[in-house]
């Protein structure tokens, strides 16, 4: 049995975050589909011959983007069922890394995607930081950084000269690590606050129960009366002192002080 199955189910705060990340995944998939589909529209409208090869390489990402969009929609629908949270999140992060890496490699060959496309790896880093353990979050950020830095690093080794994108890729990797760490800290802080509020609520209920039992056992009559004279609560001794009959006690709101 996986250790993730042994972990307790998370609070509602984590389920809400998971739903938000699923919506974000679907939005990213739609943007990538539009980015890969745009060269086909340009080719249909007529473009320069020199751009046809680059447009074809960009459009080649569609066979990878479409499955990613389908998976994004399935995970979004899957938020209806609250089961196996920890396993589900880790599987989603791994699938994100695999498919986004394929999309990034295909679009990278077109040579016109720009460094901004590396920001797509921010999604799995943020999701892992907010919904998983610190170790898994840092591992996800490290894998994202390596995927972004692979191509500039290989080009540096082949050409034996520092690639122009190597520094930018390294900065992206640093951003992934910081984002995962910050999301982990913020999510755990929110969970701690919710647990503290829940503990205080339980203590208050316990104190109210103790007070109610103590008042009911008192021989002195105790009543809680509103300003207009309606009785909010009273112990049995107060009913006896006022001469209220048992069948009339259900109408204590009509008793006047």
PDB file of C-alpha atoms in Angstrom:
ATOM      1  CA  UNK A   1       0.000   0.000   0.000  1.00  0.00           C
ATOM      2  CA  UNK A   2       1.244   3.455  -0.926  1.00  0.00           C
ATOM      3  CA  UNK A   3       2.125   5.748   1.938  1.00  0.00           C
ATOM      4  CA  UNK A   4      -0.123   8.407   0.404  1.00  0.00           C
ATOM      5  CA  UNK A   5      -3.127   6.139   0.971  1.00  0.00           C
ATOM      6  CA  UNK A   6      -2.383   6.065   4.685  1.00  0.00           C
ATOM      7  CA  UNK A   7      -2.501   9.860   5.030  1.00  0.00           C
ATOM      8  CA  UNK A   8      -5.754  11.353   6.352  1.00  0.00           C
ATOM      9  CA  UNK A   9      -8.009  13.176   3.965  1.00  0.00           C
ATOM     10  CA  UNK A  10      -7.229  16.910   3.849  1.00  0.00           C
ATOM     11  CA  UNK A  11      -9.563  19.732   4.955  1.00  0.00           C
ATOM     12  CA  UNK A  12     -11.972  21.529   2.652  1.00  0.00           C
ATOM     13  CA  UNK A  13      -9.355  24.211   2.038  1.00  0.00           C
ATOM     14  CA  UNK A  14      -7.215  21.736   0.070  1.00  0.00           C
ATOM     15  CA  UNK A  15     -10.167  20.501  -1.961  1.00  0.00           C
ATOM     16  CA  UNK A  16     -10.997  24.079  -2.941  1.00  0.00           C
ATOM     17  CA  UNK A  17      -7.383  24.670  -3.987  1.00  0.00           C
ATOM     18  CA  UNK A  18      -7.420  21.490  -6.057  1.00  0.00           C
ATOM     19  CA  UNK A  19     -10.512  22.695  -7.897  1.00  0.00           C
ATOM     20  CA  UNK A  20      -8.869  26.064  -8.606  1.00  0.00           C
ATOM     21  CA  UNK A  21      -5.758  24.341  -9.977  1.00  0.00           C
ATOM     22  CA  UNK A  22      -7.931  22.154 -12.210  1.00  0.00           C
ATOM     23  CA  UNK A  23      -9.582  25.260 -13.647  1.00  0.00           C
ATOM     24  CA  UNK A  24      -6.140  26.791 -14.170  1.00  0.00           C
ATOM     25  CA  UNK A  25      -4.935  23.639 -15.936  1.00  0.00           C
ATOM     26  CA  UNK A  26      -7.885  23.788 -18.320  1.00  0.00           C
ATOM     27  CA  UNK A  27      -7.185  27.468 -19.051  1.00  0.00           C
ATOM     28  CA  UNK A  28      -3.504  26.758 -19.746  1.00  0.00           C
ATOM     29  CA  UNK A  29      -4.444  23.872 -22.044  1.00  0.00           C
ATOM     30  CA  UNK A  30      -6.818  26.116 -24.001  1.00  0.00           C
ATOM     31  CA  UNK A  31      -4.141  28.784 -24.367  1.00  0.00           C
ATOM     32  CA  UNK A  32      -1.612  26.223 -25.590  1.00  0.00           C
ATOM     33  CA  UNK A  33      -4.140  24.841 -28.055  1.00  0.00           C
ATOM     34  CA  UNK A  34      -4.772  28.306 -29.421  1.00  0.00           C
ATOM     35  CA  UNK A  35      -1.024  28.969 -29.634  1.00  0.00           C
ATOM     36  CA  UNK A  36      -0.449  25.742 -31.572  1.00  0.00           C
ATOM     37  CA  UNK A  37      -3.534  26.228 -33.759  1.00  0.00           C
ATOM     38  CA  UNK A  38      -2.658  29.781 -34.782  1.00  0.00           C
ATOM     39  CA  UNK A  39       0.024  28.753 -37.352  1.00  0.00           C
ATOM     40  CA  UNK A  40      -2.553  26.618 -39.166  1.00  0.00           C
ATOM     41  CA  UNK A  41      -4.838  29.633 -39.525  1.00  0.00           C
ATOM     42  CA  UNK A  42      -1.931  31.734 -40.746  1.00  0.00           C
ATOM     43  CA  UNK A  43      -0.931  29.037 -43.237  1.00  0.00           C
ATOM     44  CA  UNK A  44      -4.488  28.920 -44.560  1.00  0.00           C
ATOM     45  CA  UNK A  45      -4.447  32.691 -45.018  1.00  0.00           C
ATOM     46  CA  UNK A  46      -1.092  32.636 -46.746  1.00  0.00           C
ATOM     47  CA  UNK A  47       2.297  33.333 -45.179  1.00  0.00           C
ATOM     48  CA  UNK A  48       5.851  33.612 -46.370  1.00  0.00           C
ATOM     49  CA  UNK A  49       7.552  30.421 -47.451  1.00  0.00           C
ATOM     50  CA  UNK A  50      10.294  30.962 -44.897  1.00  0.00           C
ATOM     51  CA  UNK A  51       7.728  30.792 -42.100  1.00  0.00           C
ATOM     52  CA  UNK A  52       6.019  27.619 -43.267  1.00  0.00           C
ATOM     53  CA  UNK A  53       8.562  25.283 -41.653  1.00  0.00           C
ATOM     54  CA  UNK A  54       8.423  27.074 -38.298  1.00  0.00           C
ATOM     55  CA  UNK A  55       4.633  27.148 -38.400  1.00  0.00           C
ATOM     56  CA  UNK A  56       4.512  23.441 -39.161  1.00  0.00           C
ATOM     57  CA  UNK A  57       6.747  22.660 -36.197  1.00  0.00           C
ATOM     58  CA  UNK A  58       4.555  24.795 -33.936  1.00  0.00           C
ATOM     59  CA  UNK A  59       1.387  23.099 -35.193  1.00  0.00           C
ATOM     60  CA  UNK A  60       3.029  19.728 -34.497  1.00  0.00           C
ATOM     61  CA  UNK A  61       2.309  20.323 -30.801  1.00  0.00           C
ATOM     62  CA  UNK A  62      -1.442  19.868 -31.370  1.00  0.00           C
ATOM     63  CA  UNK A  63      -1.318  16.032 -30.975  1.00  0.00           C
ATOM     64  CA  UNK A  64       0.150  16.606 -27.510  1.00  0.00           C
ATOM     65  CA  UNK A  65      -1.919  19.625 -26.514  1.00  0.00           C
ATOM     66  CA  UNK A  66      -5.265  17.979 -27.299  1.00  0.00           C
ATOM     67  CA  UNK A  67      -4.683  15.028 -24.895  1.00  0.00           C
ATOM     68  CA  UNK A  68      -3.511  17.529 -22.279  1.00  0.00           C
ATOM     69  CA  UNK A  69      -6.755  19.484 -22.695  1.00  0.00           C
ATOM     70  CA  UNK A  70      -8.782  16.272 -22.371  1.00  0.00           C
ATOM     71  CA  UNK A  71      -6.923  15.332 -19.197  1.00  0.00           C
ATOM     72  CA  UNK A  72      -7.476  18.833 -17.825  1.00  0.00           C
ATOM     73  CA  UNK A  73     -11.223  18.532 -18.383  1.00  0.00           C
ATOM     74  CA  UNK A  74     -11.304  15.055 -16.822  1.00  0.00           C
ATOM     75  CA  UNK A  75      -9.457  16.248 -13.713  1.00  0.00           C
ATOM     76  CA  UNK A  76     -11.847  19.192 -13.475  1.00  0.00           C
ATOM     77  CA  UNK A  77     -14.848  16.880 -13.544  1.00  0.00           C
ATOM     78  CA  UNK A  78     -13.087  14.573 -11.094  1.00  0.00           C
ATOM     79  CA  UNK A  79     -13.215  17.234  -8.376  1.00  0.00           C
ATOM     80  CA  UNK A  80     -16.851  16.248  -7.840  1.00  0.00           C
ATOM     81  CA  UNK A  81     -15.696  13.060  -6.115  1.00  0.00           C
ATOM     82  CA  UNK A  82     -13.640  13.649  -2.989  1.00  0.00           C
ATOM     83  CA  UNK A  83     -11.508  10.531  -2.805  1.00  0.00           C
ATOM     84  CA  UNK A  84      -7.814   9.615  -2.768  1.00  0.00           C
ATOM     85  CA  UNK A  85      -6.713  13.232  -2.585  1.00  0.00           C
ATOM     86  CA  UNK A  86      -2.975  12.685  -2.079  1.00  0.00           C
ATOM     87  CA  UNK A  87      -2.633  10.085  -4.832  1.00  0.00           C
ATOM     88  CA  UNK A  88      -4.729  12.192  -7.195  1.00  0.00           C
ATOM     89  CA  UNK A  89      -2.637  15.318  -6.716  1.00  0.00           C
ATOM     90  CA  UNK A  90       0.673  13.520  -7.228  1.00  0.00           C
ATOM     91  CA  UNK A  91      -0.577  11.802 -10.370  1.00  0.00           C
ATOM     92  CA  UNK A  92      -1.797  15.112 -11.757  1.00  0.00           C
ATOM     93  CA  UNK A  93       1.554  16.785 -11.089  1.00  0.00           C
ATOM     94  CA  UNK A  94       3.473  13.943 -12.760  1.00  0.00           C
ATOM     95  CA  UNK A  95       1.159  13.984 -15.790  1.00  0.00           C
ATOM     96  CA  UNK A  96       1.560  17.753 -16.001  1.00  0.00           C
ATOM     97  CA  UNK A  97       5.334  17.470 -16.029  1.00  0.00           C
ATOM     98  CA  UNK A  98       5.325  14.768 -18.699  1.00  0.00           C
ATOM     99  CA  UNK A  99       2.886  16.428 -21.109  1.00  0.00           C
ATOM    100  CA  UNK A 100       4.148  19.962 -20.566  1.00  0.00           C
ATOM    101  CA  UNK A 101       7.690  18.734 -21.205  1.00  0.00           C
ATOM    102  CA  UNK A 102       6.551  17.192 -24.499  1.00  0.00           C
ATOM    103  CA  UNK A 103       4.739  20.394 -25.482  1.00  0.00           C
ATOM    104  CA  UNK A 104       7.730  22.507 -24.511  1.00  0.00           C
ATOM    105  CA  UNK A 105      10.108  20.367 -26.544  1.00  0.00           C
ATOM    106  CA  UNK A 106       7.888  20.408 -29.632  1.00  0.00           C
ATOM    107  CA  UNK A 107       7.340  24.154 -29.487  1.00  0.00           C
ATOM    108  CA  UNK A 108      11.016  24.678 -28.686  1.00  0.00           C
ATOM    109  CA  UNK A 109      11.995  23.217 -32.030  1.00  0.00           C
ATOM    110  CA  UNK A 110       9.968  25.909 -33.794  1.00  0.00           C
ATOM    111  CA  UNK A 111      12.397  28.507 -32.452  1.00  0.00           C
ATOM    112  CA  UNK A 112       9.760  31.219 -32.013  1.00  0.00           C
ATOM    113  CA  UNK A 113       8.096  30.310 -28.747  1.00  0.00           C
ATOM    114  CA  UNK A 114      10.208  32.629 -26.586  1.00  0.00           C
ATOM    115  CA  UNK A 115      11.310  32.135 -23.016  1.00  0.00           C
ATOM    116  CA  UNK A 116       7.854  33.026 -21.743  1.00  0.00           C
ATOM    117  CA  UNK A 117       6.652  29.519 -22.594  1.00  0.00           C
ATOM    118  CA  UNK A 118       8.753  28.172 -19.725  1.00  0.00           C
ATOM    119  CA  UNK A 119       6.184  29.655 -17.341  1.00  0.00           C
ATOM    120  CA  UNK A 120       3.859  26.741 -18.085  1.00  0.00           C
ATOM    121  CA  UNK A 121       5.958  24.701 -15.631  1.00  0.00           C
ATOM    122  CA  UNK A 122       4.920  27.078 -12.872  1.00  0.00           C
ATOM    123  CA  UNK A 123       1.555  25.290 -12.640  1.00  0.00           C
ATOM    124  CA  UNK A 124       2.856  21.895 -11.406  1.00  0.00           C
ATOM    125  CA  UNK A 125       5.323  23.637  -9.099  1.00  0.00           C
ATOM    126  CA  UNK A 126       2.573  25.706  -7.478  1.00  0.00           C
ATOM    127  CA  UNK A 127       0.184  22.768  -7.231  1.00  0.00           C
ATOM    128  CA  UNK A 128       2.796  20.541  -5.635  1.00  0.00           C
ATOM    129  CA  UNK A 129       3.765  23.285  -3.200  1.00  0.00           C
ATOM    130  CA  UNK A 130       0.198  23.978  -2.134  1.00  0.00           C
ATOM    131  CA  UNK A 131      -1.169  20.423  -1.977  1.00  0.00           C
ATOM    132  CA  UNK A 132       1.700  18.005  -1.300  1.00  0.00           C
ATOM    133  CA  UNK A 133       4.677  17.610   1.006  1.00  0.00           C
ATOM    134  CA  UNK A 134       7.669  19.928   0.975  1.00  0.00           C
ATOM    135  CA  UNK A 135       9.967  17.230  -0.424  1.00  0.00           C
ATOM    136  CA  UNK A 136       7.650  16.438  -3.337  1.00  0.00           C
ATOM    137  CA  UNK A 137       7.144  20.147  -4.023  1.00  0.00           C
ATOM    138  CA  UNK A 138      10.870  20.838  -4.208  1.00  0.00           C
ATOM    139  CA  UNK A 139      11.358  17.746  -6.372  1.00  0.00           C
ATOM    140  CA  UNK A 140       8.684  18.996  -8.770  1.00  0.00           C
ATOM    141  CA  UNK A 141      10.310  22.424  -8.932  1.00  0.00           C
ATOM    142  CA  UNK A 142      13.714  20.850  -9.548  1.00  0.00           C
ATOM    143  CA  UNK A 143      12.365  18.682 -12.384  1.00  0.00           C
ATOM    144  CA  UNK A 144      10.672  21.739 -13.917  1.00  0.00           C
ATOM    145  CA  UNK A 145      13.945  23.651 -13.719  1.00  0.00           C
ATOM    146  CA  UNK A 146      15.866  20.818 -15.387  1.00  0.00           C
ATOM    147  CA  UNK A 147      13.320  20.585 -18.197  1.00  0.00           C
ATOM    148  CA  UNK A 148      13.689  24.293 -18.918  1.00  0.00           C
ATOM    149  CA  UNK A 149      17.504  24.265 -18.666  1.00  0.00           C
ATOM    150  CA  UNK A 150      18.117  21.102 -20.681  1.00  0.00           C
ATOM    151  CA  UNK A 151      18.123  22.644 -24.156  1.00  0.00           C
ATOM    152  CA  UNK A 152      20.346  25.686 -23.331  1.00  0.00           C
ATOM    153  CA  UNK A 153      22.707  23.453 -21.378  1.00  0.00           C
ATOM    154  CA  UNK A 154      23.036  20.973 -24.251  1.00  0.00           C
ATOM    155  CA  UNK A 155      23.619  23.812 -26.706  1.00  0.00           C
ATOM    156  CA  UNK A 156      26.324  25.179 -24.420  1.00  0.00           C
ATOM    157  CA  UNK A 157      28.093  21.807 -24.393  1.00  0.00           C
ATOM    158  CA  UNK A 158      27.818  21.356 -28.155  1.00  0.00           C
ATOM    159  CA  UNK A 159      28.932  24.838 -29.145  1.00  0.00           C
ATOM    160  CA  UNK A 160      31.357  25.141 -26.194  1.00  0.00           C
ATOM    161  CA  UNK A 161      30.062  28.600 -25.579  1.00  0.00           C
ATOM    162  CA  UNK A 162      27.515  29.822 -23.067  1.00  0.00           C
ATOM    163  CA  UNK A 163      24.065  29.837 -24.617  1.00  0.00           C
ATOM    164  CA  UNK A 164      22.194  33.132 -24.447  1.00  0.00           C
ATOM    165  CA  UNK A 165      19.136  31.455 -22.861  1.00  0.00           C
ATOM    166  CA  UNK A 166      21.079  29.611 -20.164  1.00  0.00           C
ATOM    167  CA  UNK A 167      20.899  32.434 -17.618  1.00  0.00           C
ATOM    168  CA  UNK A 168      17.206  33.022 -18.251  1.00  0.00           C
ATOM    169  CA  UNK A 169      16.480  29.318 -17.851  1.00  0.00           C
ATOM    170  CA  UNK A 170      18.376  29.271 -14.574  1.00  0.00           C
ATOM    171  CA  UNK A 171      16.289  32.186 -13.325  1.00  0.00           C
ATOM    172  CA  UNK A 172      13.139  30.314 -14.269  1.00  0.00           C
ATOM    173  CA  UNK A 173      14.352  27.356 -12.222  1.00  0.00           C
ATOM    174  CA  UNK A 174      14.927  29.642  -9.249  1.00  0.00           C
ATOM    175  CA  UNK A 175      11.414  31.052  -9.651  1.00  0.00           C
ATOM    176  CA  UNK A 176       9.965  27.533  -9.635  1.00  0.00           C
ATOM    177  CA  UNK A 177      11.769  26.651  -6.405  1.00  0.00           C
ATOM    178  CA  UNK A 178      10.736  29.867  -4.647  1.00  0.00           C
ATOM    179  CA  UNK A 179       7.122  29.547  -5.829  1.00  0.00           C
ATOM    180  CA  UNK A 180       6.839  25.954  -4.603  1.00  0.00           C
ATOM    181  CA  UNK A 181       8.331  26.869  -1.219  1.00  0.00           C
ATOM    182  CA  UNK A 182       6.095  29.914  -0.751  1.00  0.00           C
ATOM    183  CA  UNK A 183       2.953  28.007  -1.711  1.00  0.00           C
ATOM    184  CA  UNK A 184       3.849  25.258   0.751  1.00  0.00           C
ATOM    185  CA  UNK A 185       4.333  27.775   3.561  1.00  0.00           C
ATOM    186  CA  UNK A 186       1.140  29.696   2.790  1.00  0.00           C
ATOM    187  CA  UNK A 187      -0.975  26.558   2.486  1.00  0.00           C
ATOM    188  CA  UNK A 188       0.302  25.125   5.757  1.00  0.00           C
ATOM    189  CA  UNK A 189      -0.251  28.453   7.497  1.00  0.00           C
ATOM    190  CA  UNK A 190      -3.855  28.490   6.318  1.00  0.00           C
ATOM    191  CA  UNK A 191      -4.344  24.915   7.504  1.00  0.00           C
ATOM    192  CA  UNK A 192      -2.899  25.780  10.914  1.00  0.00           C
ATOM    193  CA  UNK A 193      -5.290  28.728  11.232  1.00  0.00           C
ATOM    194  CA  UNK A 194      -8.282  26.568  10.299  1.00  0.00           C
ATOM    195  CA  UNK A 195      -7.262  23.894  12.777  1.00  0.00           C
ATOM    196  CA  UNK A 196      -6.851  26.518  15.504  1.00  0.00           C
ATOM    197  CA  UNK A 197     -10.277  27.972  14.766  1.00  0.00           C
ATOM    198  CA  UNK A 198     -11.813  24.485  14.818  1.00  0.00           C
ATOM    199  CA  UNK A 199     -10.132  23.666  18.128  1.00  0.00           C
ATOM    200  CA  UNK A 200     -11.387  26.898  19.692  1.00  0.00           C
ATOM    201  CA  UNK A 201     -14.895  26.199  18.433  1.00  0.00           C
ATOM    202  CA  UNK A 202     -14.836  22.744  19.992  1.00  0.00           C
ATOM    203  CA  UNK A 203     -13.559  24.168  23.282  1.00  0.00           C
ATOM    204  CA  UNK A 204     -16.335  26.757  23.274  1.00  0.00           C
ATOM    205  CA  UNK A 205     -18.964  24.099  22.683  1.00  0.00           C
ATOM    206  CA  UNK A 206     -17.542  21.989  25.480  1.00  0.00           C
ATOM    207  CA  UNK A 207     -17.547  24.963  27.846  1.00  0.00           C
ATOM    208  CA  UNK A 208     -21.155  25.747  26.943  1.00  0.00           C
ATOM    209  CA  UNK A 209     -22.127  22.132  27.593  1.00  0.00           C
ATOM    210  CA  UNK A 210     -20.391  22.158  30.993  1.00  0.00           C
ATOM    211  CA  UNK A 211     -22.061  25.418  31.934  1.00  0.00           C
ATOM    212  CA  UNK A 212     -25.464  24.094  30.904  1.00  0.00           C
ATOM    213  CA  UNK A 213     -25.026  20.954  32.996  1.00  0.00           C
ATOM    214  CA  UNK A 214     -23.872  22.954  35.996  1.00  0.00           C
ATOM    215  CA  UNK A 215     -26.820  25.357  35.757  1.00  0.00           C
ATOM    216  CA  UNK A 216     -29.316  22.523  35.399  1.00  0.00           C
ATOM    217  CA  UNK A 217     -28.037  20.899  38.592  1.00  0.00           C
ATOM    218  CA  UNK A 218     -28.173  24.111  40.656  1.00  0.00           C
ATOM    219  CA  UNK A 219     -30.808  24.435  43.354  1.00  0.00           C
ATOM    220  CA  UNK A 220     -31.090  28.177  42.746  1.00  0.00           C
ATOM    221  CA  UNK A 221     -33.239  29.379  39.909  1.00  0.00           C
ATOM    222  CA  UNK A 222     -31.327  30.858  36.958  1.00  0.00           C
ATOM    223  CA  UNK A 223     -33.008  32.511  33.976  1.00  0.00           C
ATOM    224  CA  UNK A 224     -31.743  34.319  30.897  1.00  0.00           C
ATOM    225  CA  UNK A 225     -34.240  37.019  29.942  1.00  0.00           C
ATOM    226  CA  UNK A 226     -34.204  39.412  27.001  1.00  0.00           C
ATOM    227  CA  UNK A 227     -34.878  43.129  27.363  1.00  0.00           C
ATOM    228  CA  UNK A 228     -38.519  42.742  26.283  1.00  0.00           C
ATOM    229  CA  UNK A 229     -39.150  40.064  28.895  1.00  0.00           C
ATOM    230  CA  UNK A 230     -38.919  36.902  26.789  1.00  0.00           C
ATOM    231  CA  UNK A 231     -37.138  34.043  28.543  1.00  0.00           C
ATOM    232  CA  UNK A 232     -34.285  32.652  26.507  1.00  0.00           C
ATOM    233  CA  UNK A 233     -33.225  29.884  28.897  1.00  0.00           C
ATOM    234  CA  UNK A 234     -33.985  28.720  32.407  1.00  0.00           C
ATOM    235  CA  UNK A 235     -32.934  25.836  34.617  1.00  0.00           C
ATOM    236  CA  UNK A 236     -35.448  23.417  36.240  1.00  0.00           C
ATOM    237  CA  UNK A 237     -35.185  25.180  39.623  1.00  0.00           C
ATOM    238  CA  UNK A 238     -36.400  28.432  38.060  1.00  0.00           C
ATOM    239  CA  UNK A 239     -39.461  26.704  36.614  1.00  0.00           C
ATOM    240  CA  UNK A 240     -40.275  25.247  40.028  1.00  0.00           C
ATOM    241  CA  UNK A 241     -39.884  28.606  41.797  1.00  0.00           C
ATOM    242  CA  UNK A 242     -42.122  30.333  39.253  1.00  0.00           C
ATOM    243  CA  UNK A 243     -44.693  27.559  39.373  1.00  0.00           C
ATOM    244  CA  UNK A 244     -44.509  26.838  35.657  1.00  0.00           C
ATOM    245  CA  UNK A 245     -46.160  23.549  34.811  1.00  0.00           C
ATOM    246  CA  UNK A 246     -44.221  20.960  32.820  1.00  0.00           C
ATOM    247  CA  UNK A 247     -46.559  21.217  29.831  1.00  0.00           C
ATOM    248  CA  UNK A 248     -46.028  24.985  29.775  1.00  0.00           C
ATOM    249  CA  UNK A 249     -42.244  24.906  29.745  1.00  0.00           C
ATOM    250  CA  UNK A 250     -42.086  24.539  26.005  1.00  0.00           C
ATOM    251  CA  UNK A 251     -43.589  28.049  25.821  1.00  0.00           C
ATOM    252  CA  UNK A 252     -40.903  29.643  27.920  1.00  0.00           C
ATOM    253  CA  UNK A 253     -40.623  32.486  25.430  1.00  0.00           C
ATOM    254  CA  UNK A 254     -44.026  33.677  26.647  1.00  0.00           C
ATOM    255  CA  UNK A 255     -43.084  33.668  30.357  1.00  0.00           C
ATOM    256  CA  UNK A 256     -42.630  37.153  31.754  1.00  0.00           C
ATOM    257  CA  UNK A 257     -40.054  38.029  34.402  1.00  0.00           C
TER     258      UNK A 257
END
